[in-house]
Coordinates of C-alpha atoms in Angstrom, one line a residue:
M1 CA 32.8 -2.1 -5.4
P2 CA 29.6 -2.2 -3.4
Q3 CA 28.8 -5.6 -1.9
M4 CA 25.7 -7.5 -2.8
P5 CA 22.8 -7.3 -0.3
L6 CA 22.6 -11.0 0.3
S7 CA 26.3 -11.1 1.1
L8 CA 25.9 -8.2 3.5
A9 CA 22.9 -9.9 5.3
E10 CA 24.9 -13.1 5.7
Q11 CA 27.9 -11.2 7.1
L12 CA 25.6 -9.5 9.6
I13 CA 24.3 -12.7 11.0
D14 CA 27.8 -14.1 11.2
A15 CA 28.9 -11.0 13.2
A16 CA 25.9 -11.5 15.5
R17 CA 26.9 -15.0 16.2
R18 CA 30.5 -13.9 17.0
A19 CA 29.0 -11.2 19.3
G20 CA 27.1 -13.8 21.3
A21 CA 23.6 -13.7 19.9
D22 CA 21.5 -16.9 20.3
A23 CA 19.8 -16.2 17.0
A24 CA 19.6 -13.3 14.5
D25 CA 18.1 -12.2 11.2
A26 CA 19.3 -9.4 8.9
I27 CA 17.9 -7.4 6.0
A28 CA 19.9 -5.5 3.4
L29 CA 18.6 -3.2 0.8
S30 CA 20.5 -1.6 -2.1
G31 CA 18.9 0.7 -4.6
T32 CA 18.7 3.6 -7.0
A33 CA 16.0 6.3 -7.3
L34 CA 15.7 9.0 -9.9
S35 CA 13.1 11.8 -10.0
I36 CA 12.6 14.6 -12.4
D37 CA 10.2 17.6 -11.8
V38 CA 9.2 20.0 -14.6
R39 CA 7.6 23.4 -14.3
G40 CA 6.7 25.8 -17.1
G41 CA 8.1 23.3 -19.6
T42 CA 11.6 23.4 -18.2
L43 CA 13.5 21.4 -15.6
E44 CA 12.7 22.4 -12.0
Q45 CA 14.4 19.7 -10.0
A46 CA 16.3 16.5 -10.6
E47 CA 17.1 14.1 -7.8
R48 CA 19.1 10.9 -7.8
A49 CA 19.8 8.7 -4.8
E50 CA 21.9 5.6 -4.5
G51 CA 22.6 3.7 -1.3
T52 CA 22.6 0.6 0.8
D53 CA 20.8 0.1 4.1
I54 CA 21.2 -2.8 6.5
G55 CA 19.3 -3.9 9.6
L56 CA 20.1 -6.5 12.2
R57 CA 17.8 -8.1 14.7
V58 CA 19.4 -10.2 17.4
L59 CA 17.8 -12.6 20.0
L60 CA 19.1 -13.5 23.4
G61 CA 16.7 -16.0 24.7
K62 CA 13.4 -14.2 24.7
R63 CA 14.9 -10.7 24.4
A64 CA 15.6 -8.9 21.2
A65 CA 17.1 -5.7 19.8
V66 CA 17.2 -4.1 16.3
V67 CA 20.0 -1.9 14.9
S68 CA 20.5 -0.4 11.5
S69 CA 23.1 1.5 9.4
S70 CA 23.9 2.7 5.9
D71 CA 27.6 2.0 6.4
A72 CA 28.5 -1.5 5.2
R73 CA 32.2 -1.6 6.2
P74 CA 33.3 -4.7 8.0
E75 CA 34.1 -2.8 11.2
T76 CA 30.6 -1.3 11.2
L77 CA 29.0 -4.7 10.9
A78 CA 30.9 -5.9 13.9
A79 CA 30.1 -2.8 15.9
M80 CA 26.4 -3.2 15.0
A81 CA 26.3 -6.7 16.2
E82 CA 28.0 -5.9 19.5
R83 CA 25.7 -3.0 20.1
A84 CA 22.6 -5.0 19.3
V85 CA 23.6 -7.8 21.7
A86 CA 24.3 -5.3 24.4
M87 CA 20.9 -3.7 23.8
A88 CA 19.1 -7.1 23.9
R89 CA 20.6 -7.9 27.3
E90 CA 18.6 -4.9 28.6
A91 CA 15.4 -5.5 26.7
P92 CA 12.3 -6.9 28.3
E93 CA 11.4 -10.5 27.7
D94 CA 8.8 -11.4 25.1
P95 CA 7.7 -15.1 25.4
Y96 CA 6.5 -15.1 21.8
L97 CA 9.7 -14.1 20.2
G98 CA 11.6 -16.5 17.9
L99 CA 12.7 -17.2 14.4
A100 CA 10.9 -19.7 12.2
D101 CA 11.6 -23.4 12.5
P102 CA 13.7 -24.5 9.5
S103 CA 10.9 -26.8 8.4
Q104 CA 8.7 -23.7 7.9
L105 CA 11.0 -21.9 5.6
A106 CA 10.1 -21.1 1.9
R107 CA 11.7 -23.4 -0.6
T108 CA 10.9 -21.2 -3.6
R109 CA 13.2 -18.1 -3.5
D110 CA 13.6 -17.3 -7.2
A111 CA 11.3 -14.4 -7.9
S112 CA 11.9 -14.2 -11.7
E113 CA 8.5 -15.7 -12.5
L114 CA 6.8 -12.9 -10.6
E115 CA 8.3 -10.3 -13.0
L116 CA 9.1 -7.8 -10.2
H117 CA 12.0 -6.2 -12.0
D118 CA 11.9 -4.7 -15.5
P119 CA 14.8 -5.9 -17.5
A120 CA 14.7 -2.7 -19.7
P121 CA 17.5 -0.3 -19.1
E122 CA 17.2 2.5 -16.5
P123 CA 15.6 5.4 -18.3
D124 CA 17.7 8.4 -19.2
P125 CA 17.0 11.6 -17.2
A126 CA 16.1 13.3 -20.5
A127 CA 13.4 10.7 -21.1
L128 CA 11.9 11.2 -17.7
Q129 CA 12.0 15.0 -18.2
D130 CA 10.2 14.6 -21.5
D131 CA 7.5 12.5 -19.8
A132 CA 7.0 15.1 -17.1
R133 CA 6.9 17.9 -19.7
R134 CA 4.3 16.1 -21.8
A135 CA 2.1 15.5 -18.8
E136 CA 2.3 19.2 -17.9
A137 CA 1.6 20.3 -21.4
A138 CA -1.5 18.1 -21.7
A139 CA -2.8 19.5 -18.4
L140 CA -2.2 23.1 -19.5
A141 CA -4.1 22.4 -22.8
N142 CA -7.3 22.5 -20.8
A143 CA -8.5 26.1 -20.8
G144 CA -9.8 25.8 -17.2
V145 CA -6.4 25.0 -15.8
T146 CA -4.5 28.0 -14.5
Q147 CA -1.3 26.3 -13.5
V148 CA 0.3 22.9 -12.9
Q149 CA 1.6 22.5 -9.4
S150 CA 3.8 19.6 -10.2
A151 CA 4.6 17.2 -13.1
T152 CA 6.9 14.4 -12.1
A153 CA 8.4 11.3 -13.7
G154 CA 10.7 8.9 -11.9
Y155 CA 12.2 5.5 -11.7
S156 CA 13.5 3.3 -8.9
A157 CA 15.3 -0.1 -8.7
Q158 CA 16.1 -2.1 -5.5
E159 CA 17.5 -5.4 -4.4
I160 CA 16.2 -6.8 -1.1
A161 CA 18.0 -9.6 0.8
L162 CA 17.1 -11.5 4.0
A163 CA 19.3 -14.0 5.9
A164 CA 18.8 -15.6 9.3
T165 CA 20.6 -18.1 11.6
N166 CA 17.9 -20.7 11.0
G167 CA 19.4 -21.2 7.6
F168 CA 17.2 -18.9 5.5
A169 CA 18.8 -16.8 2.7
G170 CA 16.9 -15.2 -0.1
H171 CA 16.8 -12.1 -2.2
Y172 CA 14.9 -10.5 -5.1
R173 CA 14.9 -7.3 -7.2
R174 CA 12.2 -4.7 -7.8
S175 CA 11.7 -1.8 -10.1
S176 CA 9.2 0.9 -10.5
R177 CA 8.5 3.6 -13.1
Y178 CA 6.0 6.4 -12.5
T179 CA 4.5 9.6 -13.9
S180 CA 2.2 12.0 -12.0
C181 CA 0.6 15.4 -12.5
V182 CA -1.2 17.9 -10.1
A183 CA -3.3 20.5 -11.9
I184 CA -4.9 23.6 -10.5
A185 CA -8.0 25.2 -11.9
G186 CA -9.5 28.6 -11.1
E187 CA -8.0 31.6 -9.3
G188 CA -7.7 33.1 -5.8
T189 CA -9.9 31.6 -3.2
G190 CA -11.8 29.7 -6.0
M191 CA -8.8 27.5 -6.9
E192 CA -9.3 23.7 -6.9
R193 CA -6.7 21.1 -7.3
D194 CA -6.7 17.4 -8.4
Y195 CA -4.2 14.9 -9.8
D196 CA -3.6 11.8 -11.8
G197 CA -0.7 9.4 -11.8
D198 CA 0.4 5.9 -12.7
A199 CA 3.2 3.6 -11.3
R200 CA 4.1 0.3 -12.8
V201 CA 6.8 -2.4 -12.5
F202 CA 7.4 -2.5 -16.2
Q203 CA 7.9 0.8 -18.1
S204 CA 6.0 -0.5 -21.1
D205 CA 2.8 -0.8 -19.0
L206 CA 2.8 2.8 -18.0
R207 CA -0.1 5.0 -19.2
S208 CA 0.9 7.9 -21.5
P209 CA 1.9 11.3 -20.0
E210 CA -0.8 12.9 -22.2
E211 CA -3.5 10.7 -20.6
I212 CA -2.2 11.5 -17.1
G213 CA -2.0 15.2 -17.7
T214 CA -5.4 15.4 -19.4
T215 CA -7.1 13.4 -16.6
A216 CA -5.6 15.6 -13.9
A217 CA -6.8 18.7 -15.7
S218 CA -10.3 17.5 -16.2
R219 CA -10.6 16.4 -12.6
A220 CA -9.4 19.8 -11.3
V221 CA -11.9 21.7 -13.6
E222 CA -14.8 19.5 -12.5
R223 CA -14.2 20.6 -8.9
L224 CA -14.7 24.3 -9.6
S225 CA -17.4 26.3 -7.7
P226 CA -18.2 23.5 -5.2
R227 CA -21.3 23.7 -2.9
K228 CA -22.5 21.9 0.2
P229 CA -25.6 19.9 0.2
K230 CA -28.1 19.9 3.1
T231 CA -27.2 17.8 6.1
G232 CA -28.9 14.5 6.2
A233 CA -28.7 10.7 5.6
Y234 CA -27.9 9.8 2.0
P235 CA -26.4 7.0 -0.1
V236 CA -22.7 7.5 -0.8
L237 CA -20.8 6.1 -3.8
F238 CA -17.1 5.8 -3.1
D239 CA -15.3 6.3 -6.4
E240 CA -12.8 3.6 -7.5
R241 CA -9.9 6.1 -6.8
I242 CA -10.6 6.0 -3.1
S243 CA -12.8 3.0 -2.5
S244 CA -9.9 0.8 -1.4
S245 CA -9.7 2.9 1.7
L246 CA -12.9 1.2 3.0
I247 CA -11.4 -2.2 2.4
G248 CA -8.2 -0.9 4.0
H249 CA -10.1 -0.3 7.2
L250 CA -11.4 -3.9 7.2
V251 CA -7.8 -5.2 6.6
A252 CA -6.4 -3.1 9.4
A253 CA -9.1 -4.4 11.8
I254 CA -8.1 -8.1 11.0
N255 CA -4.4 -7.4 11.4
G256 CA -3.1 -9.9 14.0
A257 CA -1.2 -7.3 16.0
Q258 CA -4.5 -5.5 16.6
I259 CA -6.4 -8.7 17.4
A260 CA -3.7 -9.8 19.8
R261 CA -4.0 -6.5 21.7
G262 CA -7.8 -6.7 21.6
A263 CA -7.9 -3.3 19.9
S264 CA -10.1 -4.0 16.9
W265 CA -13.8 -3.6 16.1
L266 CA -13.6 -7.0 14.4
R267 CA -11.9 -8.9 17.3
D268 CA -15.0 -11.1 17.8
A269 CA -16.0 -11.4 14.2
L270 CA -14.1 -14.6 13.1
G271 CA -16.5 -16.8 11.3
Q272 CA -19.1 -14.1 11.1
P273 CA -20.4 -12.1 8.1
V274 CA -18.5 -8.8 7.5
L275 CA -19.4 -8.3 3.8
P276 CA -22.5 -9.1 1.7
A277 CA -22.7 -12.8 1.0
S278 CA -22.0 -12.2 -2.7
L279 CA -18.5 -10.7 -2.0
S280 CA -15.1 -12.3 -1.2
L281 CA -11.7 -10.7 -0.5
H282 CA -8.7 -12.5 -1.9
E283 CA -5.0 -12.1 -1.3
D284 CA -2.5 -13.1 -4.0
P285 CA 1.2 -12.7 -3.2
W286 CA 2.1 -14.3 -6.5
K287 CA 0.5 -11.7 -8.8
R288 CA 2.8 -10.9 -11.7
R289 CA 4.2 -7.3 -12.1
S290 CA 2.9 -6.1 -8.8
S291 CA 4.9 -4.2 -6.2
A292 CA 3.3 -6.2 -3.3
S293 CA 4.2 -9.7 -4.6
R294 CA 6.8 -12.0 -3.1
H295 CA 7.5 -15.7 -2.6
F296 CA 8.6 -15.4 1.0
D297 CA 7.8 -12.9 3.8
A298 CA 10.2 -11.1 6.2
E299 CA 10.6 -14.2 8.4
G300 CA 11.4 -16.5 5.4
L301 CA 8.0 -18.2 5.4
A302 CA 6.5 -19.2 2.1
T303 CA 3.6 -17.0 1.0
R304 CA 0.5 -18.4 -0.5
P305 CA -2.8 -17.1 -1.9
R306 CA -5.6 -17.1 0.6
T307 CA -9.1 -15.8 1.1
L308 CA -9.6 -13.3 3.9
V309 CA -13.4 -13.1 3.5
E310 CA -15.3 -15.8 1.7
N311 CA -18.9 -15.3 0.6
G312 CA -19.1 -12.5 3.1
V313 CA -17.7 -14.4 6.1
L314 CA -14.4 -13.5 7.8
T315 CA -12.1 -16.6 7.6
G316 CA -9.0 -15.5 9.5
W317 CA -6.4 -12.9 10.7
T318 CA -3.3 -11.6 9.0
L319 CA -0.4 -13.0 11.1
D320 CA 3.3 -13.0 11.5
L321 CA 5.0 -15.6 13.8
A322 CA 4.9 -13.7 17.1
N323 CA 1.3 -12.6 16.8
A324 CA 0.3 -16.1 15.7
R325 CA 1.9 -17.6 18.8
K326 CA 0.1 -15.1 21.0
L327 CA -3.2 -16.2 19.5
G328 CA -2.4 -19.9 19.4
L329 CA -2.5 -20.0 15.6
D330 CA -0.1 -20.5 12.6
S331 CA 1.5 -17.6 10.8
T332 CA -0.2 -16.7 7.5
A333 CA 3.3 -15.7 6.1
N334 CA 2.5 -12.0 6.1
A335 CA 5.5 -10.6 8.0
V336 CA 7.1 -7.4 6.9
R337 CA 9.9 -5.3 8.3
S338 CA 12.1 -2.3 7.6
V339 CA 15.9 -2.1 8.3
A340 CA 15.3 0.0 11.4
G341 CA 12.1 -1.7 12.8
G342 CA 10.8 -4.9 14.1
V343 CA 8.6 -7.5 12.4
S344 CA 4.8 -6.9 12.0
P345 CA 2.0 -8.4 9.9
S346 CA 0.7 -6.8 6.7
T347 CA -1.1 -7.9 3.5
W348 CA 0.0 -8.4 0.0
N349 CA -2.1 -8.0 -3.2
L350 CA -5.8 -7.8 -2.5
S351 CA -8.9 -8.1 -4.7
L352 CA -12.6 -7.7 -3.9
T353 CA -15.3 -9.4 -5.9
Q354 CA -16.5 -7.0 -8.6
G355 CA -20.1 -6.3 -9.4
D356 CA -22.0 -6.4 -12.7
Q357 CA -22.9 -2.8 -12.9
S358 CA -21.0 0.3 -14.0
R359 CA -20.4 3.2 -11.7
E360 CA -22.9 5.2 -13.8
A361 CA -25.5 2.5 -13.2
L362 CA -24.9 2.7 -9.4
M363 CA -25.3 6.5 -9.7
A364 CA -28.7 6.0 -11.3
Q365 CA -29.6 3.4 -8.6
M366 CA -28.7 5.8 -5.8
G367 CA -30.9 8.6 -7.2
T368 CA -29.8 11.4 -4.9
G369 CA -26.6 11.3 -2.9
L370 CA -22.8 11.9 -3.0
L371 CA -20.1 10.5 -5.3
V372 CA -16.9 10.8 -3.3
T373 CA -13.7 11.3 -5.3
S374 CA -11.4 12.5 -2.6
M375 CA -11.1 12.4 1.2
I376 CA -9.2 14.3 3.8
G377 CA -8.5 13.4 7.5
S378 CA -9.7 10.4 9.3
T379 CA -11.3 9.7 12.6
I380 CA -11.8 5.9 13.0
N381 CA -12.5 4.4 16.4
P382 CA -10.4 1.2 16.4
N383 CA -12.6 -0.5 19.0
T384 CA -16.1 0.4 17.7
G385 CA -15.5 1.1 14.0
D386 CA -17.2 4.5 14.2
Y387 CA -16.2 6.3 11.0
S388 CA -15.9 10.0 10.1
R389 CA -14.0 11.6 7.2
G390 CA -13.9 14.8 5.3
A391 CA -14.9 14.4 1.7
A392 CA -15.3 16.1 -1.7
G393 CA -16.9 14.9 -4.9
V394 CA -20.0 15.4 -7.0
W395 CA -23.6 15.7 -5.9
I396 CA -26.0 13.3 -7.7
E397 CA -29.6 14.3 -8.4
N398 CA -32.0 11.9 -10.2
G399 CA -29.0 9.7 -11.0
Q400 CA -27.0 12.4 -12.8
P401 CA -24.1 14.7 -11.7
A402 CA -25.6 18.0 -10.5
Y403 CA -22.7 20.0 -9.0
P404 CA -19.3 19.7 -7.3
V405 CA -19.2 19.2 -3.5
S406 CA -16.5 20.1 -1.0
G407 CA -16.0 20.6 2.7
V408 CA -18.5 18.0 3.9
T409 CA -18.1 15.2 6.4
I410 CA -19.5 11.7 6.0
A411 CA -20.0 9.4 9.1
G412 CA -21.2 6.0 9.9
N413 CA -20.1 2.7 11.4
L414 CA -17.7 0.5 9.4
R415 CA -19.3 -2.8 10.5
Q416 CA -22.7 -1.6 9.1
M417 CA -21.2 0.1 6.1
L418 CA -19.2 -2.9 4.9
A419 CA -22.1 -5.2 5.4
S420 CA -24.2 -3.3 2.8
I421 CA -21.7 -2.3 0.1
V422 CA -22.6 -2.7 -3.5
P423 CA -19.7 -3.0 -5.9
A424 CA -19.4 -1.6 -9.4
N425 CA -17.3 -3.3 -12.2
D426 CA -14.6 -0.6 -12.7
A427 CA -11.6 -1.8 -10.6
R428 CA -8.2 -1.5 -12.3
P429 CA -6.7 -5.0 -12.3
W430 CA -3.0 -3.9 -12.1
L431 CA -3.3 -2.2 -8.7
T432 CA -2.1 -3.9 -5.4
R433 CA -5.7 -3.3 -4.1
V434 CA -8.2 -4.1 -6.8
V435 CA -11.4 -2.6 -5.5
P436 CA -14.2 -1.2 -7.6
S437 CA -16.4 1.8 -6.8
L438 CA -18.6 1.0 -3.8
L439 CA -22.1 2.2 -3.0
V440 CA -23.0 2.5 0.7
E441 CA -26.6 3.4 1.8
G442 CA -27.7 5.6 4.6
L443 CA -24.5 7.5 5.7
T444 CA -24.8 10.7 7.6
L445 CA -23.5 13.7 5.6
A446 CA -22.7 17.0 7.4
G447 CA -23.1 19.9 5.0
E448 CA -25.2 23.0 5.3

């Protein structure tokens, strides 16, 4: 019978002690994933994966090494620990390495109140196939759709455990249910593709396959016969589907690892305005039914809600223990890790202040410009914030959609762009990044 992840993590740190480690922490993951693809109304592919993965980090003074495996036999755990200790002896010293002090460790480790795992039974493969089939059928019901590239439904469940020699031991379970559809409209060189999808912790919250297929189809058809507008400076409205990417660039720039390296265009912006004064950016690791929620981070520290940007002003960095020590600060309990990698800082659930206007009202306000619904590629200068991305969407004339646009490039500087954003009120509250459509004035658009 497979061992529980928490037991495996504890066995790993015991093995590390016996192998001579000064300190150690371990992560163990056990899970199941099921995915069903449908094409032409019939089953095209079914995949099921079950497995356990374990990772061990050992510390010898200020030296560290990480090893991982998917083999949980006792002899493998012992061999992993011995190998990790041998590797750590050869590793360079890092003066900022170290586990959390026991006084810093999270006391709340029961995640049941966060509703991260759906208690409903694992869906039958036939039910997933039916969801995918219904999404495909809904997309094909649109006369403009010539084919459905993929219609997929899936489910996953996972248990995550963390243990360390400082006394920490915690675990929690997660689940996810999803449906997606990619529709193609047109023929030959005139084909256009778009998608829709939904992923939720609880199956009962998932949007219907018919809605997903219908939306994917209408989006694909709306992209037919695109044109390029004239090159120039125009307002750009980032649709809610992709607007979180702008906030993602801000979040990446205040990541403690980037700040500690001095490789961020916001490295000198602490305490300065980075967004309009009417906007704030909040982080909530305790949001219910969200895949980014947790009571403790990958170093065992207690997470807590915080405000990254308050009334436009940047209030702090996103930190794990090592980067906090480099900067002479305290960790913000934002550490993440994989079984095969080291610890680094990341963010949990984010939400940006919403505006009081609809997306359509912002379109009317912009007059003439570009509504961006998809993006491709990315050239971001991490030191200056200079921004350039390929884009597609809809050209707006006199506040109304005029024609589809494809193959253009939008460019600007992120510091200036974020300082002038105007939010709509259309953010979806269940996402891990709740960001509405965002209007940015005066971007350079390279078209004809």
